[in-house]
XYZ file of C-alpha atoms in Angstrom:
699
model
C -74.280 325.548 -78.249
C -75.864 324.925 -73.955
C -77.751 328.911 -74.315
C -79.981 326.867 -76.597
C -81.164 324.811 -73.772
C -81.818 327.173 -71.421
C -84.500 329.513 -73.865
C -86.667 330.388 -71.339
C -86.861 331.965 -67.390
C -87.902 328.421 -66.490
C -85.233 326.122 -67.732
C -83.288 328.405 -66.378
C -83.757 328.393 -62.904
C -84.308 324.518 -62.705
C -80.238 324.430 -64.161
C -79.658 327.335 -61.216
C -81.148 324.819 -58.915
C -79.129 322.233 -60.093
C -75.763 323.908 -59.374
C -76.475 324.477 -56.323
C -78.535 321.151 -54.930
C -74.742 319.704 -57.002
C -73.165 322.625 -54.621
C -74.698 321.066 -51.432
C -73.822 317.418 -52.179
C -70.123 318.934 -52.279
C -70.807 320.555 -48.758
C -71.881 317.267 -47.298
C -69.897 314.810 -48.683
C -66.732 316.799 -48.238
C -68.423 318.511 -44.154
C -65.554 317.645 -42.661
C -63.006 319.200 -44.374
C -63.466 322.295 -42.730
C -64.988 323.479 -39.582
C -68.897 324.719 -39.807
C -67.507 328.012 -39.438
C -65.553 328.689 -43.088
C -68.006 326.053 -44.903
C -70.069 330.339 -43.281
C -67.379 331.705 -44.674
C -67.927 330.184 -47.852
C -71.249 330.744 -48.447
C -71.439 333.666 -46.549
C -68.998 335.335 -49.435
C -71.108 333.784 -51.658
C -74.242 334.815 -50.859
C -72.245 338.728 -50.999
C -70.452 339.066 -53.951
C -73.529 338.363 -55.433
C -75.020 341.696 -53.792
C -72.532 343.501 -54.382
C -72.627 341.601 -58.104
C -76.079 343.263 -58.213
C -75.715 346.209 -56.832
C -72.822 347.466 -58.749
C -75.702 347.225 -61.282
C -78.089 348.842 -59.048
C -78.257 354.252 -59.243
C -76.214 354.843 -56.080
C -72.565 352.406 -56.935
C -73.396 353.000 -61.294
C -72.942 356.853 -61.069
C -70.559 356.972 -59.107
C -67.192 355.136 -60.765
C -64.739 356.062 -57.328
C -67.924 354.768 -54.680
C -67.621 351.626 -56.845
C -63.861 351.153 -55.968
C -64.315 351.513 -52.555
C -66.931 348.809 -52.288
C -65.252 346.521 -54.930
C -61.657 346.824 -53.300
C -63.971 346.123 -49.156
C -65.163 343.367 -50.481
C -62.161 342.089 -52.114
C -60.104 342.158 -48.381
C -62.542 341.402 -46.511
C -62.642 337.921 -48.563
C -58.896 337.555 -48.081
C -59.057 338.173 -45.364
C -61.323 335.750 -44.482
C -60.083 332.570 -46.355
C -56.735 333.691 -45.489
C -57.094 333.975 -41.798
C -55.362 330.616 -39.947
C -52.395 330.698 -42.001
C -52.337 334.459 -40.858
C -50.273 334.371 -37.409
C -47.561 330.902 -39.226
C -44.047 332.216 -38.928
C -41.916 331.817 -41.900
C -41.198 328.648 -43.206
C -37.778 327.277 -45.915
C -35.960 329.873 -47.905
C -36.982 332.984 -45.663
C -34.729 331.374 -43.051
C -31.614 331.479 -45.387
C -32.151 335.129 -46.832
C -32.916 336.223 -43.316
C -29.344 335.789 -42.393
C -27.879 337.950 -44.918
C -30.641 340.390 -44.242
C -29.817 340.018 -40.387
C -25.781 340.543 -41.904
C -25.842 344.232 -42.678
C -25.680 347.276 -41.055
C -26.146 349.412 -44.152
C -27.569 349.247 -47.245
C -23.496 350.326 -48.863
C -22.599 349.705 -52.458
C -21.539 346.196 -51.053
C -24.610 345.559 -49.215
C -26.155 345.647 -52.712
C -24.453 343.898 -54.422
C -25.108 340.274 -51.862
C -28.327 341.304 -52.024
C -28.956 341.638 -55.734
C -26.613 337.794 -55.831
C -28.412 336.427 -53.181
C -27.743 332.219 -53.656
C -29.931 329.697 -52.426
C -29.455 325.574 -52.539
C -26.287 326.695 -55.335
C -27.907 329.322 -57.773
C -27.108 332.465 -58.701
C -30.313 334.895 -58.508
C -29.991 338.447 -59.614
C -33.015 339.572 -58.479
C -32.153 342.720 -57.162
C -35.662 344.189 -56.892
C -37.069 341.467 -55.530
C -34.491 341.187 -52.831
C -34.040 344.676 -52.380
C -38.031 344.794 -52.113
C -37.271 341.788 -49.242
C -35.198 343.591 -47.698
C -36.528 347.198 -47.179
C -39.660 344.138 -45.501
C -37.546 343.280 -43.251
C -36.738 346.274 -42.276
C -39.541 348.274 -41.856
C -41.100 344.974 -40.044
C -38.389 342.673 -37.878
C -40.350 339.475 -37.245
C -43.590 340.602 -37.152
C -45.259 337.984 -39.074
C -48.541 339.366 -38.750
C -47.133 342.274 -40.357
C -45.844 339.904 -43.337
C -49.082 338.429 -44.184
C -51.417 341.427 -43.902
C -48.978 342.813 -46.330
C -48.260 340.235 -48.960
C -52.834 339.464 -48.253
C -53.151 343.636 -49.082
C -51.345 343.477 -52.160
C -53.004 340.010 -52.962
C -55.728 341.646 -52.716
C -54.641 344.677 -54.622
C -53.728 341.644 -57.703
C -57.290 341.470 -57.427
C -58.237 344.678 -58.254
C -56.472 345.374 -60.503
C -56.816 342.314 -62.090
C -60.980 343.975 -62.061
C -59.945 347.101 -63.279
C -58.283 345.552 -66.167
C -61.432 343.724 -66.893
C -63.798 347.114 -66.992
C -61.627 348.872 -69.270
C -61.872 346.055 -71.995
C -65.909 345.957 -70.826
C -67.378 348.440 -69.814
C -68.957 346.733 -68.049
C -68.190 346.634 -63.290
C -70.589 344.379 -61.704
C -68.708 341.659 -64.645
C -65.726 342.227 -63.685
C -66.170 342.652 -60.008
C -66.179 338.254 -60.132
C -63.156 337.817 -61.690
C -61.238 340.086 -59.421
C -62.777 338.140 -57.024
C -62.325 334.491 -58.407
C -58.493 335.527 -58.700
C -58.192 335.847 -54.572
C -60.252 332.852 -54.539
C -58.703 330.422 -56.011
C -56.499 327.364 -55.120
C -53.694 326.761 -57.319
C -52.000 330.018 -56.901
C -52.668 330.175 -52.493
C -49.471 329.875 -50.844
C -48.330 332.328 -53.450
C -49.846 335.001 -50.809
C -49.467 332.607 -47.514
C -45.784 331.480 -47.944
C -44.739 335.591 -47.474
C -41.061 334.798 -49.417
C -42.834 335.583 -52.682
C -44.131 339.464 -52.137
C -42.237 339.961 -55.579
C -44.704 337.603 -57.285
C -47.977 338.453 -56.285
C -46.737 343.034 -56.921
C -45.121 342.001 -60.444
C -48.418 341.014 -61.675
C -49.804 344.217 -60.674
C -47.774 345.078 -62.909
C -48.314 343.496 -65.404
C -52.242 344.402 -64.840
C -51.978 347.365 -64.533
C -49.275 348.026 -67.684
C -52.119 345.906 -69.693
C -54.951 348.583 -68.587
C -52.403 351.553 -68.821
C -51.486 349.835 -72.823
C -55.295 350.062 -72.761
C -56.513 353.099 -72.209
C -52.835 354.800 -75.117
C -54.737 352.349 -77.711
C -58.537 354.000 -76.875
C -56.569 357.749 -76.993
C -54.915 358.378 -73.916
C -52.044 360.607 -74.173
C -48.633 358.233 -74.328
C -47.942 359.099 -70.475
C -49.921 356.008 -70.722
C -47.613 353.529 -72.736
C -44.608 354.777 -70.642
C -44.780 354.569 -67.397
C -46.730 351.224 -69.202
C -43.115 351.035 -70.467
C -41.166 351.460 -66.840
C -44.031 349.070 -64.786
C -42.683 346.934 -67.430
C -39.172 347.412 -66.723
C -39.720 346.419 -62.236
C -42.169 343.485 -62.933
C -38.242 341.726 -64.923
C -36.297 343.462 -62.039
C -38.912 341.624 -59.663
C -39.324 338.033 -61.546
C -37.336 337.203 -65.377
C -39.642 335.073 -66.793
C -41.914 338.875 -66.777
C -40.152 338.937 -69.818
C -42.448 338.710 -72.253
C -44.687 341.812 -70.780
C -43.257 344.949 -73.285
C -43.420 343.176 -76.187
C -46.547 341.906 -75.257
C -47.487 346.016 -74.665
C -46.371 346.492 -78.457
C -48.696 344.086 -79.935
C -51.504 344.560 -78.321
C -50.863 348.694 -79.422
C -50.143 346.881 -82.972
C -53.173 344.236 -83.448
C -55.565 347.655 -82.162
C -53.186 349.419 -85.899
C -54.314 346.095 -87.795
C -57.925 345.965 -86.463
C -58.223 349.911 -87.083
C -59.035 350.007 -83.506
C -59.301 353.230 -80.938
C -57.053 355.539 -82.339
C -53.874 353.672 -82.937
C -51.653 355.267 -85.973
C -48.236 354.200 -86.873
C -46.614 357.490 -84.840
C -48.165 355.962 -82.374
C -47.404 352.115 -83.039
C -43.691 353.568 -83.303
C -43.678 355.130 -79.807
C -45.236 352.063 -78.616
C -42.872 350.175 -80.358
C -40.006 352.471 -79.339
C -40.713 351.546 -75.155
C -41.116 348.001 -75.936
C -37.090 348.041 -77.678
C -36.271 350.199 -74.747
C -36.823 348.444 -71.937
C -35.665 345.452 -73.586
C -32.002 347.639 -73.993
C -31.396 348.698 -70.660
C -32.659 345.074 -68.450
C -29.864 343.510 -71.212
C -27.568 346.407 -69.618
C -28.623 344.962 -66.119
C -27.967 341.899 -66.415
C -24.723 341.797 -67.760
C -24.758 344.351 -65.639
C -24.879 341.573 -62.566
C -23.181 339.263 -64.897
C -19.664 341.007 -64.328
C -20.658 341.288 -60.024
C -20.468 337.611 -59.949
C -16.585 337.645 -61.181
C -16.979 333.710 -61.065
C -17.571 333.383 -58.213
C -20.928 332.270 -58.028
C -22.755 329.410 -61.204
C -24.181 330.335 -63.577
C -26.650 328.447 -65.102
C -26.468 328.981 -69.207
C -28.351 330.086 -72.045
C -26.416 326.449 -73.548
C -28.082 324.713 -70.341
C -31.000 324.990 -71.096
C -32.184 325.145 -74.756
C -31.466 321.417 -75.409
C -33.437 318.810 -77.006
C -34.560 317.172 -73.912
C -34.680 320.317 -71.746
C -36.941 321.853 -74.135
C -38.915 318.287 -74.509
C -38.810 318.377 -70.758
C -40.305 322.395 -69.981
C -43.458 321.093 -72.806
C -44.083 318.475 -71.156
C -44.269 320.890 -67.998
C -46.511 322.878 -69.816
C -49.254 321.296 -70.896
C -49.638 318.934 -68.440
C -49.277 322.401 -66.031
C -52.115 323.496 -68.514
C -53.662 320.510 -67.669
C -53.971 320.470 -63.583
C -53.611 324.262 -62.517
C -54.555 325.626 -64.880
C -57.581 324.143 -65.445
C -58.924 321.095 -62.978
C -58.005 323.275 -60.254
C -58.922 326.395 -61.138
C -62.710 324.890 -62.347
C -63.308 324.289 -57.771
C -61.504 320.397 -57.899
C -60.248 319.642 -54.610
C -56.632 319.482 -55.175
C -54.271 316.802 -53.625
C -51.633 318.299 -51.034
C -47.987 317.159 -50.474
C -46.591 318.300 -47.553
C -43.345 318.000 -47.440
C -40.136 319.796 -47.273
C -42.531 322.513 -48.589
C -45.476 322.069 -50.915
C -46.438 320.909 -53.533
C -50.396 320.601 -55.388
C -51.207 317.976 -57.190
C -54.386 317.325 -59.034
C -56.468 314.117 -57.087
C -55.674 311.036 -58.692
C -59.005 309.752 -58.746
C -60.493 312.035 -61.488
C -62.513 310.571 -63.582
C -64.089 307.823 -62.266
C -64.339 310.992 -59.140
C -68.986 312.074 -59.690
C -67.814 315.162 -58.262
C -64.911 315.950 -60.722
C -66.486 314.252 -63.673
C -69.601 316.710 -62.963
C -67.655 319.905 -61.598
C -65.198 319.337 -65.610
C -68.864 319.410 -67.856
C -70.148 322.445 -65.776
C -66.434 324.619 -66.957
C -66.994 323.015 -70.628
C -70.374 323.658 -70.497
C -68.861 327.964 -69.772
C -66.056 327.227 -72.143
C -68.617 327.318 -74.661
C -69.673 330.231 -73.716
C -66.211 331.696 -75.209
C -66.456 333.895 -77.679
C -63.584 336.334 -79.335
C -64.584 338.780 -81.380
C -63.205 341.031 -83.636
C -62.008 344.040 -81.409
C -60.503 341.572 -78.368
C -60.207 339.006 -79.949
C -56.576 339.494 -80.605
C -56.115 341.361 -76.637
C -57.826 337.767 -75.510
C -55.076 335.625 -76.985
C -51.888 338.324 -76.711
C -53.003 337.642 -72.446
C -53.288 333.399 -72.459
C -50.012 333.709 -74.381
C -48.393 336.056 -72.220
C -49.300 333.200 -68.525
C -47.877 330.290 -71.166
C -44.418 332.313 -72.089
C -43.846 333.098 -68.372
C -44.665 329.496 -67.614
C -42.117 328.185 -69.809
C -39.380 330.537 -69.482
C -39.561 328.907 -65.542
C -40.403 325.716 -66.579
C -37.219 325.968 -68.964
C -35.708 326.471 -66.093
C -36.682 324.580 -63.519
C -36.942 321.013 -65.776
C -32.694 321.523 -66.138
C -32.260 320.636 -61.947
C -35.989 319.456 -61.087
C -38.078 317.348 -61.661
C -41.926 317.386 -63.990
C -43.585 316.646 -60.897
C -41.669 318.950 -59.025
C -42.722 322.370 -61.815
C -46.040 321.087 -61.814
C -47.142 321.735 -58.122
C -45.568 324.845 -57.385
C -48.381 327.503 -56.674
C -45.489 330.469 -57.246
C -45.672 330.209 -60.778
C -48.624 330.205 -61.793
C -49.763 333.076 -60.090
C -48.667 335.520 -62.677
C -49.977 332.836 -65.703
C -53.672 332.713 -63.604
C -53.761 337.175 -63.867
C -53.051 336.879 -67.231
C -55.625 333.790 -68.784
C -58.461 334.913 -65.729
C -58.071 338.346 -67.636
C -58.304 336.270 -71.083
C -61.492 334.234 -70.432
C -63.568 337.480 -68.686
C -62.552 339.072 -71.662
C -63.697 335.080 -73.859
C -66.564 335.500 -72.373
C -68.213 338.578 -72.651
C -69.371 338.236 -75.767
C -71.588 335.916 -74.617
C -72.329 337.148 -71.804
C -74.058 340.310 -73.013
C -77.155 337.339 -74.064
C -79.652 337.474 -71.106
C -80.028 333.544 -71.338
C -76.303 333.826 -71.132
C -75.557 335.956 -68.854
C -77.496 333.640 -66.813
C -75.550 330.069 -67.020
C -71.962 332.571 -66.802
C -73.611 333.612 -63.417
C -73.895 331.066 -61.968
C -71.600 328.669 -63.069
C -68.738 331.863 -61.903
C -70.618 330.810 -58.385
C -70.261 327.247 -58.706
C -66.836 327.842 -58.774
C -66.384 330.743 -56.398
C -67.841 328.819 -53.737
C -65.593 325.591 -54.103
C -62.483 327.626 -54.206
C -63.210 329.710 -51.660
C -63.412 326.043 -49.827
C -60.686 324.961 -51.020
C -58.528 328.479 -50.563
C -59.311 327.173 -46.489
C -58.772 323.367 -46.771
C -55.277 324.112 -48.615
C -55.093 326.924 -45.572
C -55.369 324.936 -43.041
C -52.990 322.169 -43.874
C -50.940 324.788 -43.775
C -51.477 325.287 -40.007
C -51.587 321.968 -39.130
C -48.136 321.461 -40.055
C -46.616 324.325 -39.380
C -47.646 323.992 -35.291
C -44.061 322.393 -34.578
C -42.516 326.072 -35.244
C -45.398 328.313 -34.422
C -46.013 326.666 -30.480
C -42.378 327.364 -29.386
C -41.635 330.924 -30.794
C -45.494 332.321 -29.550
C -44.211 330.436 -26.074
C -40.537 331.886 -26.616
C -42.090 335.271 -27.376
C -44.972 335.605 -24.712
C -41.776 334.257 -22.007
C -39.436 337.189 -23.810
C -41.664 340.052 -23.491
C -41.804 339.393 -20.134
C -38.237 338.839 -18.732
C -36.232 340.852 -20.789
C -33.507 338.956 -19.503
C -33.335 336.625 -19.840
C -31.320 333.835 -21.971
C -32.185 330.164 -23.840
C -30.811 327.621 -24.925
C -32.907 325.593 -26.891
C -31.823 322.231 -26.304
C -34.652 320.882 -29.443
C -34.515 320.174 -33.085
C -38.265 321.653 -33.957
C -39.954 318.873 -36.056
C -42.012 317.612 -38.279
C -41.921 314.056 -39.521
C -39.530 315.459 -42.178
C -42.674 318.425 -42.983
C -42.014 322.598 -43.695
C -38.144 321.182 -42.478
C -35.608 323.631 -44.003
C -34.489 326.258 -41.714
C -36.370 324.749 -39.027
C -33.566 324.406 -36.930
C -32.538 327.423 -37.348
C -35.513 328.991 -36.980
C -36.363 330.091 -33.524
C -32.960 331.736 -32.721
C -33.262 333.858 -35.665
C -37.272 334.951 -34.073
C -35.381 336.011 -31.376
C -32.661 337.149 -31.561
C -29.407 338.220 -28.735
C -32.634 335.832 -26.742
C -31.245 332.635 -27.816
C -27.652 331.415 -26.801
C -25.359 328.220 -27.165
C -23.911 328.763 -24.203
C -25.329 326.108 -22.401
C -24.242 327.570 -19.451
C -24.738 331.402 -20.219
C -28.922 330.180 -20.205
C -30.635 331.471 -17.442
C -33.418 329.015 -19.038
C -33.606 325.753 -20.949
C -35.567 324.901 -23.705
C -36.490 321.169 -25.523
C -39.595 319.718 -26.277
C -41.231 319.611 -22.552
C -40.982 323.330 -22.762
C -39.318 325.688 -20.866
C -38.234 326.002 -17.348
C -34.945 326.856 -15.279
C -31.620 325.730 -16.750
C -30.196 323.863 -13.216
C -26.311 324.202 -15.094
C -26.628 328.149 -15.412
C -23.983 330.407 -13.752
C -24.490 334.324 -13.843
C -22.638 336.093 -14.436
C -19.548 334.032 -16.429
C -18.356 335.257 -19.751
C -16.709 332.324 -22.120
C -13.431 331.660 -22.023
C -11.101 332.673 -24.384
C -9.385 328.865 -24.870
C -11.691 326.936 -26.610
C -13.867 324.590 -23.651
C -15.922 320.994 -24.231
C -18.826 321.521 -27.408
C -21.065 319.322 -29.684
C -21.490 320.284 -33.152
C -23.983 317.642 -34.585
C -25.908 318.174 -37.837
C -27.119 316.287 -40.931
C -26.412 316.477 -44.807
C -26.954 315.530 -48.328
C -24.928 314.924 -51.566
C -27.232 315.925 -54.634
C -26.420 314.607 -57.987
C -23.952 317.856 -58.948
C -22.291 317.918 -56.099
C -18.966 316.853 -57.903
C -19.720 320.243 -59.799
C -19.655 322.768 -56.069
C -18.150 323.484 -53.606
C -17.087 321.638 -50.071
C -19.950 323.150 -47.792
C -18.910 325.892 -44.773
C -20.954 324.469 -42.069
C -19.408 326.547 -39.535
C -17.580 330.250 -38.953
C -16.017 331.438 -42.273
C -12.355 332.548 -43.329
C -12.284 334.910 -40.646
C -14.294 333.395 -38.220
C -13.142 330.040 -36.202
C -13.601 327.920 -35.238
C -14.872 326.733 -39.256
C -15.895 323.401 -39.593
C -15.687 321.858 -43.392
C -17.590 319.222 -45.198
C -15.997 318.087 -48.449
C -17.581 316.597 -51.559
C -15.824 313.536 -50.122
C -17.755 313.233 -47.408
C -14.575 314.171 -45.095
C -15.112 316.729 -41.537
C -11.883 319.193 -41.701
C -12.220 321.513 -38.324
C -9.948 324.555 -38.713
C -8.650 326.483 -35.432
C -6.750 329.387 -34.671
C -3.874 328.526 -32.156
C -3.276 330.506 -28.755
C 0.651 330.489 -29.477
C 0.967 330.895 -32.546
C -2.046 332.049 -33.714
C -1.803 330.340 -36.974
C -4.491 328.847 -38.308
C -4.426 324.204 -37.652
C -6.598 322.628 -39.970
C -7.908 319.206 -39.152
C -9.193 316.197 -40.928
C -11.934 313.848 -39.597
C -12.079 310.300 -41.417
C -15.321 308.802 -41.546
C -15.582 305.360 -41.836
C -18.549 304.435 -44.083
C -18.707 304.888 -47.878
C -21.246 307.251 -49.591
C -23.383 304.574 -51.221
C -25.002 307.249 -53.170
C -26.270 310.912 -53.493
C -29.103 311.208 -52.203
C -28.802 308.995 -49.490
C -28.904 311.417 -45.074
C -26.066 311.534 -43.326
C -25.750 312.263 -39.237
C -22.122 313.217 -38.193
C -21.045 315.525 -34.805
C -18.106 316.537 -33.520
C -17.771 316.574 -30.146
C -14.196 317.825 -27.217
C -14.417 316.121 -25.008
C -10.954 317.364 -22.663
C -8.326 317.374 -25.907
C -9.937 315.030 -28.307
C -11.621 316.164 -30.954
C -14.309 312.889 -32.004
C -16.784 312.430 -35.338
C -19.392 310.844 -34.656
C -21.771 309.077 -37.375
C -25.042 308.125 -36.107
C -23.313 308.401 -32.746
C -20.574 305.857 -33.561
C -17.437 307.463 -32.844
C -16.017 307.256 -36.899
C -12.551 308.889 -36.037
C -11.109 310.818 -33.236
C -7.921 313.706 -32.837
C -5.681 314.474 -29.459
C -4.940 317.940 -29.438
C -1.296 319.034 -28.257
C -2.654 323.229 -28.362
C -5.609 325.620 -27.156
C -6.713 327.192 -29.491
C -9.001 330.413 -29.471
C -13.039 329.935 -27.653
C -16.475 330.320 -30.745
C -15.673 334.377 -31.694
C -19.468 334.680 -31.992
C -23.167 333.328 -30.770
C -25.562 332.515 -32.494
C -27.137 333.040 -36.849
C -22.940 334.894 -36.429
C -21.306 330.948 -36.298
C -22.855 330.084 -39.473
C -21.956 329.995 -42.292
C -21.650 330.742 -45.703
C -24.178 327.964 -46.481
C -26.894 329.667 -44.380
C -26.572 331.939 -45.936
C -27.866 330.631 -49.172
C -24.209 329.791 -50.893
C -22.567 327.124 -52.372
C -25.242 324.679 -52.122
C -23.729 321.520 -53.217
C -26.649 319.416 -49.694
C -29.021 319.973 -47.901
C -27.312 321.267 -44.563
C -30.293 321.009 -41.777
C -30.529 319.732 -38.116
C -27.665 321.657 -36.807
C -27.464 321.682 -33.440
C -24.605 323.541 -31.434
C -23.502 323.381 -27.682
C -20.521 325.300 -27.591
C -19.908 324.517 -23.601
C -20.666 321.391 -22.991
C -19.385 317.839 -24.338
C -23.049 315.508 -25.224
C -23.038 312.127 -25.131
C -18.025 312.559 -24.765
C -15.718 310.877 -27.132
C -15.324 307.157 -24.839
C -12.898 304.717 -27.121
C -12.912 305.252 -30.899
C -15.062 302.417 -32.818
């Protein structure tokens, strides 16, 4: 085995020097990927981690558990802040814009509001995550649009996850210095970096903290502590499940841990304590079943719910297994051992292993080092079942996600999403620490383990900074206008701004970019151009020459321009029409039907009746996944439909109609609040008092 090759102190020094030289080689060959400051951060954190490791074995800290905990957590916080600082100013993205609209529409938390939060629907999929959405709602209430606070909270909780892993591993090994390494490594793993950066997924971080804490408490129960420990662990497990359903196996894990201890006669587990643990797990599942049935009863057939029959098919199971094995290889192994992943940034962020793997000298050497590390893992009689159960909980978590996702997404999508690996990484890294600890007790093997883990930590620290840099670069198209508007509105609180463009970044991270600035600057943005004191477009901020001081919107409908793009999905035929603007009680209302017809519902001034106009595009839908750009323009008494700026249909009005009853995001239809999405709707542009381009003649 590898440790037999390094019996002498000299051979270990040579091995350490060789690994250090190789690490330096990786820096030289990828030096331009980070700034000198960031390379300095990687080196500083690596050196600092070594210093903390040795100090934890020294008498001052060894004799004081409180000082040890403070030292460890402080270093974790510092490491996380340094690694994730490039993205701490990034504003929200993607899914968060939809759910933030829902939050902003709730003035007080009533029973009906709680129901709406619990049944939030994103891109047509109902998500019954009451605990997660309530958590996000209260965070939104507390922080508003101060994005720095969102990032600081995520980074702090991420550090707490590392600390919880440290605590759980220390419970198994009784070795704080060794446990410190694994908690710190978790904080810098590149494979789940976007779970921290994308602040939407705070509930995944919290769920992982609950898992690690529950495991720690269960081990305490096994070691002889009172039943209170297992009761609290059961309570934490139900909260974790309500945050995100893939953690459904946690209660079973806790019971099996106690069962394994009972069978191996480990600790003080007798039959009575085993029954108590089993009763706790059963109570959790009964409670969750009741909550789930109640949640389903709330849908009242108004939401599309994927059934077990849809997921448990031969085809879906096979796809799920392929996704699982690819993820174990690509993410849990390749990305976590320090091989630099490739980021594909489009509407969201996809993480893939490098295409040139076997032919890459760097990748081959890193894999060889990792295999040397794996060869030192041992499953001793005392902890082998615990390690196996932790690995299985990580696999079960991802398997639940894979079964649900491959039903509507590609395998490549499932294996590339950072957020799906945060929880499995926590469980599997804890298991890895347990398996390595036996050989760690041997002097020669200890140094090999420390040298390889140090290199892996350095590479992950560098890779995660590279990934943060990439996200930051691709968020500047939204960050820059946000901070410019923030500075302007802070010094001009009475100003109104008309946003005369859609922020665009070549299709990258574009979901919600059309409504982002309105949401971030609610109250300062208007869609009536003549009511705006200033205009903001690609050129920046300037005074509005057509501003009409003291003017108010007319009670009757005048000229307007509404433009958007949309894309149909393959399953579009089973979904509803899309309400882009308005609702059953908010007019005018604009709807896109599944056959491409645009419907405009207006309220007649004289009769008060709702009249519906239909506009038939001159194009034929060639197939799904095609993007279509349409514009509705009212000029005088004519309303026309444009398809890629070519007039396709028009209607001449013979009556007057009620003007827009809202402004800004209040105009948006249910689609923008996450409901009934049989297609993407993007690039929405509204101008409620001007006919841009006019209607001209029908072409």
